[in-house]
Structure formats: C-alpha cells, structure tokens
XYZ file of N, CA and C in Angstrom:
846
model
N -10.564 12.840 -56.535
C -11.201 11.737 -56.122
C -11.727 11.843 -54.591
N -13.143 12.313 -54.204
C -13.397 12.196 -52.596
C -13.271 10.905 -51.959
N -12.630 10.651 -50.946
C -12.256 9.369 -50.235
C -13.378 9.417 -49.105
N -14.185 8.487 -49.436
C -15.381 8.038 -48.760
C -15.363 7.634 -47.421
N -14.006 7.197 -47.257
C -13.590 6.246 -45.863
C -13.044 6.861 -44.737
N -12.385 7.958 -45.200
C -11.732 9.201 -43.985
C -12.427 9.382 -43.041
N -13.719 9.314 -42.689
C -14.294 10.442 -41.621
C -14.524 8.692 -40.759
N -13.913 8.771 -39.451
C -14.097 7.531 -38.629
C -14.889 7.804 -37.606
N -16.135 7.016 -37.555
C -17.106 7.213 -36.478
C -16.721 7.216 -35.209
N -15.453 6.711 -35.152
C -15.141 6.501 -33.647
C -14.128 7.745 -33.083
N -14.176 8.548 -33.936
C -13.355 9.503 -33.812
C -14.472 10.655 -32.884
N -15.535 10.678 -33.063
C -16.537 11.565 -32.592
C -17.364 10.512 -30.827
N -17.915 11.861 -30.560
C -18.878 10.603 -29.377
C -20.362 10.329 -29.922
N -20.042 9.321 -30.496
C -21.105 8.740 -31.329
C -22.466 8.447 -30.371
N -22.018 8.190 -29.173
C -22.754 7.613 -28.111
C -23.345 8.534 -27.240
N -23.542 9.790 -27.481
C -23.696 11.330 -27.019
C -25.296 11.536 -27.222
N -26.356 11.775 -26.071
C -27.611 11.926 -26.595
C -27.551 12.583 -27.111
N -29.267 12.857 -27.797
C -29.490 13.940 -29.075
C -29.544 15.438 -28.415
N -29.877 15.704 -27.241
C -29.942 16.732 -26.347
C -29.044 17.061 -25.729
N -27.724 16.298 -25.689
C -26.236 16.512 -25.258
C -26.185 15.655 -24.015
N -25.284 15.779 -23.057
C -24.887 15.085 -21.862
C -25.198 16.119 -20.769
N -26.125 15.359 -19.641
C -26.600 15.686 -18.471
C -25.106 16.378 -17.861
N -25.563 17.934 -17.633
C -24.473 18.443 -16.890
C -24.813 19.298 -15.210
N -23.845 19.384 -14.341
C -24.487 19.892 -13.186
C -25.231 21.435 -13.158
N -26.013 21.407 -12.383
C -26.479 22.741 -12.254
C -27.547 23.041 -10.716
N -27.137 23.770 -10.229
C -27.859 24.124 -8.967
C -29.411 24.248 -8.839
N -29.979 23.484 -7.870
C -31.573 23.936 -7.835
C -31.841 24.979 -7.274
N -31.646 25.905 -8.067
C -32.135 27.520 -7.695
C -33.732 27.346 -7.310
N -33.697 28.238 -6.293
C -35.790 28.419 -6.097
C -36.083 29.293 -7.219
N -37.450 28.881 -7.598
C -38.020 29.560 -9.064
C -37.696 29.013 -10.413
N -36.379 28.032 -10.464
C -36.492 27.772 -11.768
C -37.489 26.495 -11.720
N -37.821 26.549 -13.496
C -38.846 25.424 -13.849
C -38.109 24.362 -14.428
N -38.106 23.006 -13.946
C -37.586 21.938 -14.413
C -38.701 20.855 -14.632
N -38.065 20.087 -15.693
C -39.191 18.769 -15.623
C -38.477 17.413 -14.824
N -39.014 16.564 -14.173
C -38.541 15.302 -14.215
C -38.826 14.366 -15.238
N -38.060 13.822 -15.741
C -38.132 12.877 -17.095
C -38.601 11.562 -17.151
N -38.619 11.036 -15.584
C -39.481 9.859 -15.724
C -40.907 9.857 -15.375
N -41.189 10.829 -14.862
C -42.318 11.192 -14.774
C -43.439 12.272 -15.093
N -42.773 12.713 -16.383
C -42.665 13.981 -16.934
C -43.688 15.140 -16.124
N -43.094 15.236 -14.734
C -43.922 16.599 -14.385
C -42.848 17.419 -14.057
N -43.427 18.351 -14.508
C -42.976 19.965 -14.952
C -43.282 20.829 -13.347
N -42.488 21.406 -12.838
C -43.057 22.149 -11.981
C -41.737 23.252 -11.556
N -41.956 24.573 -10.611
C -41.161 25.225 -10.265
C -40.291 24.860 -8.911
N -39.178 24.954 -9.002
C -38.413 24.530 -7.659
C -38.837 25.481 -6.378
N -39.372 24.875 -5.592
C -39.927 25.798 -4.202
C -39.356 25.280 -2.781
N -38.328 24.114 -2.948
C -37.549 23.636 -1.673
C -36.790 23.030 -2.134
N -35.699 22.878 -1.275
C -34.407 21.992 -1.598
C -33.946 21.749 0.011
N -33.763 20.328 0.152
C -33.836 19.492 1.452
C -32.151 19.314 1.210
N -31.282 20.124 1.826
C -29.807 19.622 1.803
C -29.643 18.278 2.928
N -30.443 17.990 4.056
C -30.067 16.926 4.729
C -30.695 15.695 3.734
N -31.937 15.811 3.397
C -32.286 14.448 2.623
C -32.209 14.474 1.553
N -31.380 15.420 0.651
C -30.833 15.759 -0.695
C -32.043 15.514 -1.398
N -33.191 16.233 -1.346
C -34.549 16.550 -2.446
C -34.578 17.432 -2.950
N -35.488 17.735 -3.781
C -36.021 19.099 -4.156
C -37.658 18.727 -4.481
N -38.272 19.711 -4.139
C -40.010 19.939 -4.385
C -40.315 20.888 -5.382
N -41.039 20.162 -6.412
C -41.479 21.243 -7.612
C -42.932 21.551 -7.142
N -43.393 22.498 -7.860
C -44.419 22.982 -8.056
C -44.938 23.380 -9.085
N -46.292 22.663 -9.772
C -46.765 22.293 -11.267
C -47.716 23.709 -10.819
N -48.355 24.173 -12.419
C -48.946 25.322 -12.099
C -50.341 25.221 -11.307
N -50.866 24.121 -11.101
C -52.125 23.706 -10.613
C -51.782 23.514 -8.940
N -50.502 24.012 -8.537
C -50.309 24.021 -7.264
C -49.806 22.648 -6.863
N -49.897 21.613 -7.577
C -49.682 20.467 -7.228
C -47.938 20.054 -6.860
N -47.793 19.590 -5.591
C -46.432 19.851 -5.404
C -45.789 17.832 -5.456
N -44.665 17.706 -5.995
C -44.158 16.390 -5.645
C -42.327 16.541 -5.279
N -41.964 15.810 -4.447
C -40.413 15.799 -3.936
C -39.720 14.514 -4.527
N -38.468 14.917 -5.130
C -37.886 14.179 -5.835
C -36.180 14.152 -5.358
N -35.462 13.129 -5.512
C -34.400 13.105 -5.149
C -33.438 14.027 -6.102
N -32.487 14.684 -5.413
C -31.561 15.529 -6.296
C -30.673 14.617 -6.903
N -30.059 14.912 -8.255
C -29.252 14.101 -9.068
C -29.627 14.134 -10.202
N -29.453 13.211 -11.184
C -29.634 13.303 -12.656
C -31.387 13.057 -13.010
N -31.619 13.109 -14.033
C -33.180 12.963 -14.459
C -33.732 14.238 -14.618
N -33.318 15.334 -14.867
C -34.015 16.630 -14.729
C -33.636 16.978 -16.223
N -34.661 18.235 -16.609
C -34.693 18.672 -17.877
C -34.599 20.336 -17.163
N -33.427 21.322 -17.850
C -33.642 22.371 -17.314
C -33.654 23.172 -18.868
N -34.503 24.269 -19.229
C -34.467 24.764 -20.263
C -34.440 23.815 -21.447
N -34.901 22.270 -21.136
C -35.097 21.305 -22.839
C -33.499 20.575 -22.476
N -32.785 21.323 -21.530
C -31.289 20.166 -21.741
C -31.010 19.594 -20.272
N -30.660 18.290 -20.469
C -30.571 17.618 -19.631
C -29.295 17.920 -18.420
N -30.034 17.787 -16.981
C -29.163 18.597 -15.961
C -29.217 17.423 -14.760
N -28.074 17.574 -13.799
C -27.977 16.968 -12.783
C -28.267 18.097 -11.696
N -29.270 17.798 -10.997
C -29.711 19.044 -9.922
C -28.958 18.665 -8.757
N -27.691 19.879 -8.185
C -27.220 19.842 -7.049
C -28.002 20.781 -6.168
N -27.468 20.607 -4.977
C -28.005 21.623 -3.542
C -27.445 22.682 -4.370
N -27.995 24.150 -4.162
C -27.083 25.088 -4.100
C -26.172 25.413 -3.396
N -25.312 26.253 -3.634
C -23.730 26.692 -2.664
C -24.494 27.833 -1.991
N -24.766 27.457 -0.725
C -24.857 28.946 0.205
C -24.263 30.321 -0.520
N -25.387 31.453 -0.790
C -24.817 32.511 -1.072
C -23.612 33.255 -0.337
N -22.616 33.871 -0.796
C -21.832 34.774 0.239
C -22.461 35.459 0.692
N -22.028 36.440 2.011
C -22.737 37.236 2.585
C -22.635 38.635 1.389
N -23.891 39.409 1.888
C -24.113 40.692 0.960
C -23.212 41.484 1.291
N -23.033 42.494 0.601
C -22.093 43.765 0.849
C -22.758 44.191 1.969
N -21.614 44.993 2.675
C -22.175 45.375 3.732
C -23.075 46.906 3.472
N -23.696 47.482 4.291
C -24.620 48.338 3.873
C -26.023 48.209 4.752
N -26.677 49.341 4.612
C -27.800 49.465 5.537
C -28.708 48.247 5.001
N -29.475 47.514 5.675
C -30.370 46.555 5.256
C -31.686 46.845 5.348
N -32.591 46.575 4.689
C -33.915 47.182 4.269
C -35.216 46.548 4.304
N -36.248 46.799 5.056
C -37.241 46.206 5.218
C -38.029 45.542 4.002
N -38.899 45.010 4.241
C -40.045 44.438 3.033
C -40.521 45.603 2.478
N -41.007 46.589 3.199
C -41.700 48.000 2.829
C -40.618 49.005 1.958
N -39.057 48.538 1.977
C -38.420 49.704 1.570
C -37.902 50.242 2.545
N -37.970 50.446 3.564
C -37.455 51.253 4.829
C -36.158 50.825 5.132
N -35.307 51.711 6.075
C -34.021 51.208 6.350
C -33.949 50.297 7.994
N -33.699 49.020 7.785
C -33.951 48.474 8.822
C -33.318 48.813 9.851
N -33.791 48.680 11.427
C -33.051 49.229 12.344
C -32.623 48.326 13.081
N -31.282 47.476 12.926
C -30.752 46.509 13.939
C -31.045 46.472 15.077
N -31.215 45.276 15.913
C -31.540 45.237 17.178
C -32.451 46.065 17.565
N -33.516 46.633 17.017
C -34.530 47.624 17.575
C -35.701 46.572 18.309
N -36.108 46.749 19.448
C -37.173 45.791 20.070
C -38.518 46.782 19.392
N -39.747 46.089 19.417
C -40.922 46.854 19.067
C -41.144 48.041 19.869
N -42.062 48.757 19.409
C -42.060 49.998 20.161
C -43.623 49.653 21.293
N -43.550 50.295 22.347
C -44.866 50.043 23.113
C -46.022 50.394 22.155
N -47.008 49.878 22.305
C -47.923 50.000 21.264
C -48.557 51.439 21.234
N -49.002 52.189 20.527
C -49.211 53.479 20.516
C -51.101 53.319 20.614
N -51.536 54.676 21.102
C -53.291 54.413 21.265
C -53.383 54.137 19.736
N -53.067 54.954 18.995
C -53.713 55.167 17.548
C -53.465 53.516 16.957
N -54.580 53.305 15.586
C -54.550 51.989 15.512
C -54.804 52.108 13.609
N -54.515 50.828 13.307
C -54.783 51.072 11.751
C -55.753 49.684 11.762
N -57.015 49.917 11.126
C -58.249 48.878 10.759
C -58.223 48.260 9.550
N -58.017 47.091 9.212
C -57.999 46.617 7.761
C -58.990 45.793 7.472
N -59.688 45.894 6.215
C -60.832 45.072 6.019
C -60.721 43.821 4.915
N -60.903 42.979 5.792
C -60.451 41.606 4.916
C -59.048 40.903 5.304
N -59.144 39.872 5.521
C -58.011 38.920 6.259
C -57.002 38.748 5.132
N -57.193 38.617 3.784
C -56.168 38.495 3.078
C -55.284 40.147 3.208
N -56.322 41.291 3.038
C -56.034 42.442 3.198
C -54.394 42.635 4.145
N -55.198 42.449 5.106
C -54.305 42.427 6.526
C -53.154 41.529 6.653
N -53.504 40.259 5.953
C -51.933 39.328 5.863
C -50.868 40.221 4.926
N -51.564 40.437 3.880
C -50.616 41.163 3.014
C -49.896 42.729 3.500
N -50.858 43.575 4.342
C -49.902 44.546 5.265
C -48.931 44.190 6.189
N -49.442 42.646 6.587
C -48.302 42.412 7.610
C -46.943 42.231 7.222
N -47.499 41.177 5.759
C -46.120 40.385 5.292
C -45.340 41.612 4.915
N -45.815 43.152 4.069
C -44.552 44.177 3.468
C -44.363 45.135 5.040
N -45.251 45.828 5.644
C -45.045 46.360 6.607
C -44.895 46.033 8.017
N -45.218 44.828 7.962
C -45.052 44.538 9.707
C -43.870 45.006 10.556
N -42.334 44.767 9.768
C -41.697 45.560 10.559
C -41.485 46.494 11.140
N -42.137 47.924 10.264
C -42.031 49.026 10.186
C -43.221 49.498 11.394
N -44.276 48.799 11.393
C -45.419 49.003 11.994
C -44.909 48.148 13.441
N -44.016 47.498 13.521
C -43.700 47.165 15.230
C -42.582 48.121 15.873
N -41.794 48.771 14.954
C -40.942 49.829 15.359
C -41.776 51.004 15.802
N -42.849 51.113 14.716
C -43.891 52.674 15.090
C -44.741 52.276 16.070
N -44.690 51.216 16.776
C -45.706 50.352 17.598
C -47.218 51.122 17.445
N -47.418 50.564 15.940
C -48.902 50.545 15.641
C -49.536 48.894 15.310
N -50.527 49.186 16.104
C -51.116 47.801 15.869
C -52.126 47.832 14.793
N -52.241 46.767 13.981
C -53.205 46.736 13.085
C -54.371 45.522 13.433
N -55.470 46.050 13.048
C -56.684 45.061 13.595
C -57.355 44.908 12.385
N -57.949 43.348 12.153
C -58.705 42.843 11.552
C -59.930 43.465 11.477
N -60.694 44.222 10.321
C -62.219 44.385 10.231
C -62.613 43.311 9.236
N -63.822 42.859 10.158
C -64.592 41.743 8.901
C -65.127 42.568 8.069
N -65.766 43.274 8.114
C -66.286 44.482 7.099
C -66.614 45.481 7.283
N -66.892 46.438 6.033
C -67.035 47.890 6.287
C -68.293 48.401 7.181
N -68.915 47.320 6.984
C -70.525 47.619 7.835
C -70.465 47.790 9.315
N -69.428 47.277 9.560
C -69.131 47.239 11.159
C -68.267 48.198 11.358
N -67.901 49.081 10.623
C -66.652 50.365 10.862
C -66.946 50.997 11.971
N -68.873 51.592 11.921
C -69.113 52.409 12.754
C -69.407 51.992 14.272
N -69.679 50.505 14.343
C -69.324 50.141 15.666
C -68.375 50.267 16.383
N -66.983 49.729 15.464
C -65.760 49.781 16.238
C -65.205 51.088 16.556
N -65.527 52.238 15.659
C -65.072 53.119 16.313
C -66.051 53.609 17.433
N -67.193 53.452 17.436
C -67.966 54.074 18.805
C -67.261 53.176 19.910
N -66.493 51.969 19.662
C -66.076 51.244 21.093
C -64.743 51.890 21.318
N -63.931 52.092 20.140
C -62.469 52.470 20.270
C -62.641 53.917 20.467
N -63.500 54.885 20.277
C -63.610 56.311 20.667
C -62.122 56.939 20.217
N -62.069 57.239 18.873
C -60.801 58.178 18.251
C -60.963 59.499 18.850
N -59.841 60.227 18.671
C -59.324 61.180 19.304
C -58.029 61.796 18.654
N -57.763 62.709 18.950
C -56.273 63.293 18.273
C -55.277 62.458 18.818
N -55.168 62.205 20.222
C -54.475 61.002 20.670
C -54.483 59.613 20.099
N -55.833 59.429 19.685
C -56.303 57.779 19.607
C -56.545 57.843 17.874
N -55.719 58.143 16.984
C -56.273 58.447 15.610
C -56.683 56.818 15.010
N -57.391 56.573 14.152
C -57.656 55.492 13.544
C -57.482 55.450 12.212
N -56.781 54.712 11.488
C -56.325 54.600 9.871
C -57.433 53.217 9.356
N -57.890 53.787 8.657
C -58.795 52.519 8.052
C -58.341 52.176 6.057
N -58.438 50.935 5.784
C -57.827 50.596 4.563
C -59.457 49.716 4.055
N -60.311 50.131 3.446
C -61.083 49.307 2.940
C -60.775 49.057 1.504
N -61.726 47.852 1.383
C -61.308 46.924 0.025
C -62.235 47.477 -1.078
N -61.717 47.608 -1.996
C -62.596 47.995 -3.502
C -63.163 49.293 -2.901
N -62.622 50.569 -2.673
C -63.435 51.597 -2.106
C -63.493 52.513 -3.476
N -64.674 52.337 -4.322
C -64.736 53.134 -5.443
C -66.226 54.040 -5.380
N -66.023 55.138 -6.155
C -67.348 56.260 -6.148
C -68.511 55.519 -6.365
N -69.186 55.957 -5.511
C -70.680 55.453 -5.615
C -70.861 54.314 -5.243
N -70.116 53.578 -4.400
C -70.267 52.165 -4.034
C -70.697 52.357 -2.179
N -71.342 51.042 -1.947
C -71.569 51.274 -0.317
C -70.601 51.477 0.299
N -69.553 50.969 -0.067
C -68.660 51.148 1.126
C -68.404 52.664 0.851
N -68.307 53.598 -0.086
C -67.970 54.660 -0.233
C -68.628 55.712 0.445
N -70.007 55.367 0.280
C -71.210 56.204 1.160
C -71.004 55.838 2.602
N -70.525 54.403 2.968
C -70.474 54.396 4.701
C -69.212 55.078 5.040
N -68.486 55.394 4.343
C -67.012 55.870 4.367
C -67.207 57.746 4.614
N -67.950 58.292 3.749
C -68.317 59.322 3.712
C -69.393 59.850 4.790
N -69.807 58.754 5.561
C -71.057 59.285 6.528
C -70.031 59.193 7.877
N -69.186 58.404 7.465
C -68.245 58.485 9.372
C -67.322 59.588 9.407
N -67.112 60.056 7.720
C -65.877 61.056 8.221
C -66.736 62.704 8.012
N -68.112 62.508 7.880
C -68.951 63.478 8.203
C -69.677 63.471 9.801
N -68.994 62.385 10.204
C -69.518 62.343 11.833
C -68.806 62.720 12.780
N -68.923 62.552 14.142
C -67.737 63.342 15.305
C -66.443 63.005 15.315
N -66.256 61.594 14.691
C -65.157 61.023 15.045
C -64.296 61.463 13.372
N -64.478 62.198 12.670
C -64.176 62.792 11.110
C -62.659 62.915 11.285
N -62.491 63.907 12.411
C -61.175 64.642 12.295
C -60.058 63.474 12.818
N -60.513 62.594 13.467
C -59.220 61.562 14.102
C -59.328 60.240 13.327
N -60.379 60.367 12.119
C -60.406 58.640 11.325
C -59.891 59.128 10.055
N -59.298 58.448 9.643
C -58.401 58.480 7.857
C -58.894 57.257 7.239
N -59.959 57.382 6.280
C -60.657 56.146 5.602
C -59.709 56.075 3.954
N -59.240 55.223 3.718
C -58.724 55.169 2.383
C -59.043 53.772 1.682
N -58.760 53.478 0.507
C -58.877 52.332 -0.291
C -58.499 51.937 -1.418
N -58.274 51.023 -1.749
C -57.870 50.491 -3.429
C -58.721 50.223 -4.088
N -58.283 50.070 -5.421
C -59.593 50.238 -6.568
C -59.650 48.726 -6.927
N -59.169 47.807 -6.411
C -59.141 46.482 -6.941
C -60.399 45.684 -6.664
N -60.851 44.642 -7.124
C -61.876 44.243 -7.064
C -61.446 43.506 -5.669
N -60.368 42.761 -5.355
C -60.009 41.697 -4.511
C -58.597 42.478 -4.125
N -57.950 42.186 -2.827
C -56.819 42.440 -2.777
C -55.659 41.828 -3.489
N -55.941 40.541 -3.885
C -55.092 39.521 -4.650
C -54.557 40.342 -5.775
N -55.239 41.117 -6.310
C -54.897 42.257 -7.955
C -53.993 43.148 -7.455
N -53.750 43.382 -6.025
C -52.732 44.416 -5.810
C -51.270 43.888 -5.935
N -51.257 42.059 -5.571
C -49.975 41.424 -6.586
C -49.715 41.550 -7.855
N -48.306 42.049 -8.419
C -48.392 42.322 -9.408
C -48.398 40.942 -10.318
N -49.383 40.672 -11.518
C -49.519 40.003 -12.072
C -48.616 39.046 -12.641
N -47.258 39.625 -12.774
C -46.217 38.575 -13.444
C -45.331 37.924 -12.458
N -45.551 38.409 -11.321
C -44.864 37.844 -10.136
C -45.649 36.164 -10.217
N -47.001 35.934 -10.593
C -47.342 34.898 -10.816
C -47.273 34.182 -12.365
N -46.297 34.829 -13.079
C -45.977 34.160 -14.235
C -47.390 34.467 -15.230
N -48.116 35.490 -14.714
C -49.414 36.108 -15.635
C -48.841 37.274 -16.223
N -49.734 37.730 -17.329
C -49.595 39.130 -18.231
C -50.269 39.696 -17.531
N -51.627 39.703 -16.933
C -52.746 40.226 -16.201
C -53.403 39.551 -15.608
N -54.325 40.055 -14.291
C -55.134 39.257 -13.980
C -56.273 39.079 -14.856
N -57.009 37.819 -14.714
C -58.184 37.415 -15.825
C -59.422 38.176 -15.406
N -60.027 38.215 -16.410
C -61.391 39.296 -16.193
C -62.490 38.008 -16.042
N -63.382 38.373 -14.891
C -63.972 37.258 -14.198
C -65.416 38.175 -14.556
N -66.306 36.892 -14.677
C -67.492 37.775 -15.177
C -68.278 37.860 -13.596
N -68.931 39.285 -13.717
C -69.921 39.075 -12.158
C -70.638 38.245 -11.674
N -71.314 37.521 -12.619
C -72.105 36.218 -12.142
C -71.046 35.110 -11.176
N -69.845 35.284 -11.379
C -69.085 34.060 -10.613
C -68.400 34.935 -9.855
N -68.227 34.332 -8.461
C -67.328 34.721 -7.306
C -66.311 34.881 -7.936
N -65.203 36.182 -7.578
C -64.153 36.385 -8.301
C -62.987 35.533 -7.894
N -62.982 35.445 -6.779
C -61.765 34.336 -6.325
C -61.716 32.813 -6.761
N -62.736 32.404 -7.112
C -63.214 31.146 -7.436
C -63.153 31.064 -8.703
N -63.680 32.513 -9.351
C -63.407 32.332 -11.010
C -61.905 32.551 -11.714
N -61.134 33.359 -10.484
C -59.572 33.565 -10.813
C -58.854 32.079 -10.601
N -59.133 31.168 -9.613
C -58.843 29.918 -9.554
C -58.939 29.083 -10.458
N -60.409 29.147 -10.845
C -60.832 27.912 -12.337
C -60.126 28.319 -13.541
N -59.865 29.670 -13.693
C -59.487 30.379 -14.923
C -57.711 29.964 -14.910
N -57.292 29.717 -13.745
C -55.691 29.421 -13.408
C -55.530 27.942 -13.299
N -56.741 26.859 -13.417
C -56.674 25.814 -13.131
C -56.219 25.299 -11.497
N -56.378 26.271 -10.864
C -56.043 25.868 -9.503
C -57.597 25.066 -8.800
N -57.288 24.406 -7.963
C -58.704 23.674 -7.097
C -59.405 24.948 -6.573
N -60.732 24.865 -6.538
C -61.593 25.959 -5.814
C -62.943 25.706 -5.482
N -62.861 24.388 -5.178
C -64.115 23.622 -4.627
C -64.719 24.126 -3.358
N -63.628 24.586 -2.193
C -64.236 25.189 -1.095
C -63.274 26.217 -0.396
N -63.819 26.357 0.427
C -62.798 27.819 1.146
C -61.516 27.435 1.474
N -61.201 25.718 1.582
C -59.634 25.754 2.031
C -59.029 25.783 0.694
N -59.792 25.728 -0.375
C -58.739 25.639 -1.656
C -58.553 27.165 -1.962
N -59.590 27.797 -1.503
C -59.400 29.200 -1.780
C -57.863 30.238 -0.988
N -57.933 29.286 0.094
C -57.334 29.848 1.124
C -55.600 29.082 0.772
N -55.642 28.180 0.099
C -54.271 27.918 -0.274
C -53.966 28.557 -1.627
N -54.786 28.886 -2.331
C -54.303 29.662 -3.618
C -54.204 30.848 -3.234
N -54.496 31.435 -1.747
C -53.983 33.067 -1.421
C -52.713 32.945 -0.788
N -52.307 31.704 -0.205
C -51.064 31.320 0.430
C -50.075 31.220 -0.460
N -50.281 30.763 -1.539
C -49.451 30.608 -2.958
C -48.922 31.783 -3.456
N -49.948 32.661 -3.992
C -50.209 34.426 -4.079
C -49.061 34.969 -3.141
N -49.626 34.711 -2.110
C -48.628 35.775 -0.995
C -47.297 34.972 -0.785
N -46.909 33.851 -1.088
C -45.545 33.649 -1.308
C -44.765 34.190 -1.860
N -45.258 34.889 -3.178
C -44.492 35.551 -3.797
C -44.240 37.123 -3.814
N -44.799 37.240 -3.006
C -44.447 38.869 -2.028
C -43.433 38.945 -1.078
N -42.288 39.247 -1.715
C -41.290 39.586 -0.911
C -40.742 40.652 -0.740
N -40.918 41.652 -0.885
C -41.289 43.206 -0.636
C -42.076 44.290 -1.530
N -42.540 45.468 -1.343
C -43.252 46.434 -1.454
C -42.952 46.482 -3.533
N -42.002 46.101 -3.998
C -41.893 46.027 -5.285
C -42.757 44.814 -5.863
N -43.451 44.044 -5.234
C -44.056 43.048 -6.145
C -45.647 43.550 -5.846
N -45.994 44.717 -5.342
C -47.221 45.085 -5.058
C -47.397 46.567 -6.125
N -48.870 46.463 -6.438
C -48.931 47.738 -7.427
C -49.096 49.030 -6.224
N -48.619 50.224 -7.320
C -48.441 51.262 -6.241
C -49.859 51.648 -5.618
N -51.046 51.409 -6.356
C -52.027 51.697 -6.142
C -52.371 51.685 -4.636
N -51.913 50.447 -4.013
C -52.043 49.756 -2.721
C -50.638 50.619 -1.968
N -49.580 50.396 -2.501
C -48.520 50.925 -1.447
C -48.910 52.447 -0.841
N -49.495 53.177 -2.035
C -49.542 54.545 -1.654
C -50.513 54.582 -0.287
N -51.624 53.709 -0.559
C -52.602 54.434 0.619
C -52.073 53.830 1.907
N -51.553 52.501 1.855
C -50.684 52.055 3.356
C -50.165 53.042 3.794
N -49.211 53.394 3.190
C -48.182 54.274 3.642
C -48.684 55.794 4.308
N -49.916 56.418 3.352
C -50.617 57.106 3.815
C -51.088 57.036 5.032
N -51.618 55.776 5.422
C -52.827 55.531 6.464
C -50.926 55.381 8.137
N -50.290 54.637 7.646
C -49.146 54.937 8.665
C -48.735 56.503 8.833
N -48.763 57.245 8.029
C -48.197 58.575 8.120
C -49.454 59.046 9.184
N -50.405 58.862 8.902
C -51.628 59.609 9.982
C -51.355 59.141 10.921
N -51.570 57.832 11.574
C -51.404 57.463 12.549
C -49.906 57.725 13.523
N -48.925 57.898 12.775
C -47.798 57.970 13.423
C -47.604 59.859 13.887
N -48.610 60.592 13.361
C -47.953 61.971 13.773
C -47.820 62.359 15.058
N -46.862 62.658 15.419
C -47.013 63.578 16.876
C -46.028 62.373 17.826
C-alpha cells in the first residue's frame, strides 16, 4: 500500500520563490539586468562605490540609477547586486595602445612633425583619436579636422605640402565615380600630388566602421536614400533623433563601445595605418 502521508511539506523549503532565492552577483559593466520594481531593463554602464549605486542604460539610451542590493534579475534569476571587486593587476608584460601597438611607458609626446593628417568629418576625427591617439602623439603627428573634401584644395594651398611636409588625408565614403573621388584624383594630379596621400573608407558614414555586434546588432540597418542616414539609423534603433544634439548623443554612445582597434572594421584600420606610415617616413 502507498503511504500518502510520509512526505512532510515542512522538510522542504516551501517558502522559496518560484525563480529561486536571490544570490549575490557583482555589478559588472556590460551586464544586462532588470530592476524588478520598475521593470527597467538595461546594460550596466556605471557603478558608484561611494554612493552604492548602479546606473543602467536601456536600448533607447535612457539611463536610470538604482541603489545596489536586492531587487534585480540577471538572466531571469534574482540577484543581489554588489560593487565588483577590483581586478587584480594584470600579468606583467608589454602594454599595448588602443591601436595594438606596444605602449612606451613614460614616453612624452614628440615635438610635432611638419607633416599632418587631415580627417574629413568630426566623428571620423574623434574615432581616429580614440584608437590611434597615443601612437600619433608618440610619432608627433597632428590630426586636423577637415570640414569637407570640397575644402581640401584650399587647405593644401595654405599648408604647402613638400617632401618634408607630407599630408595624409582620410576622406569619408570615398568610392569610385563619386564627387569625392573626382576631387581626390584632381589633387593627386596637381602640383602637390607627390607629397599628398588621399585614402578613404567605403562606408556610408564612419559609424559603420564600428563592428555592429559591439552595439548588439547583427548588421547596420539599411536606410533608404530619401532619409538622412544617421537619423534613419537612430529611428530604426529606437534612439532619439529629433535634432543634432540627439545625433551627437547617439555617436557618443557608439564611440563608447570602441575600446581598441579590434572594435573596428579592417576597411578603416588599413587606411589609417597607411596614412600614418606615409607621414612618418624619414
């Protein structure tokens, strides 16, 4: 006969929540959690040890700050968020810059060379600085912002390139048959051609040079030609896109995902390295 009364409900943890009891978990930057009282889901972007708070950013780039502790879900399981333990010192060995070069400890920036690199587009220039800035300072190469390729001929006329004053130019969206390519070809045929190197990337905008998976995307969205590309991308991703301030915030969000050369597409990496080599010869 089956004994229906041998199982004692009090011998189990009958009060345990359905999803299990909360366990401590470090608030690691980049982890995605949900704050259960507000249902706010976002990526951990900052942890303040002094204030004992954690800041989350959702997919629309909206940020909210919460107190560390219980009340969060991580991968669907309840957790008690704690400030992460500082990482131990990395193994000894050569440190590397964001571009992958071996860092020179204690080196001071070299006196600026006469040669220059002109970069078309403010976002392009900021990306170059983020990844190659340390290398360029060591090499003494100044990067100058170029508002548009239409102004390049005037810039070169003022700069007066020569064998000792080389100029490398990174042009936005340089493709065969475009206006940009015709301007570049005319300059290279001109009197400064031997002292100037003009290269470009194939992307519609330098945003695309950032690998899409760094933003949680499989690919950058395809935007109709009738829509301004950056605004179309923001709209597609659910980001604010009303004015230039929104676009600027979107770019800063994208730029924050770039930690090193490994976060960029090879089509941009090769072009920038090519220009650095050109202006540092000799």
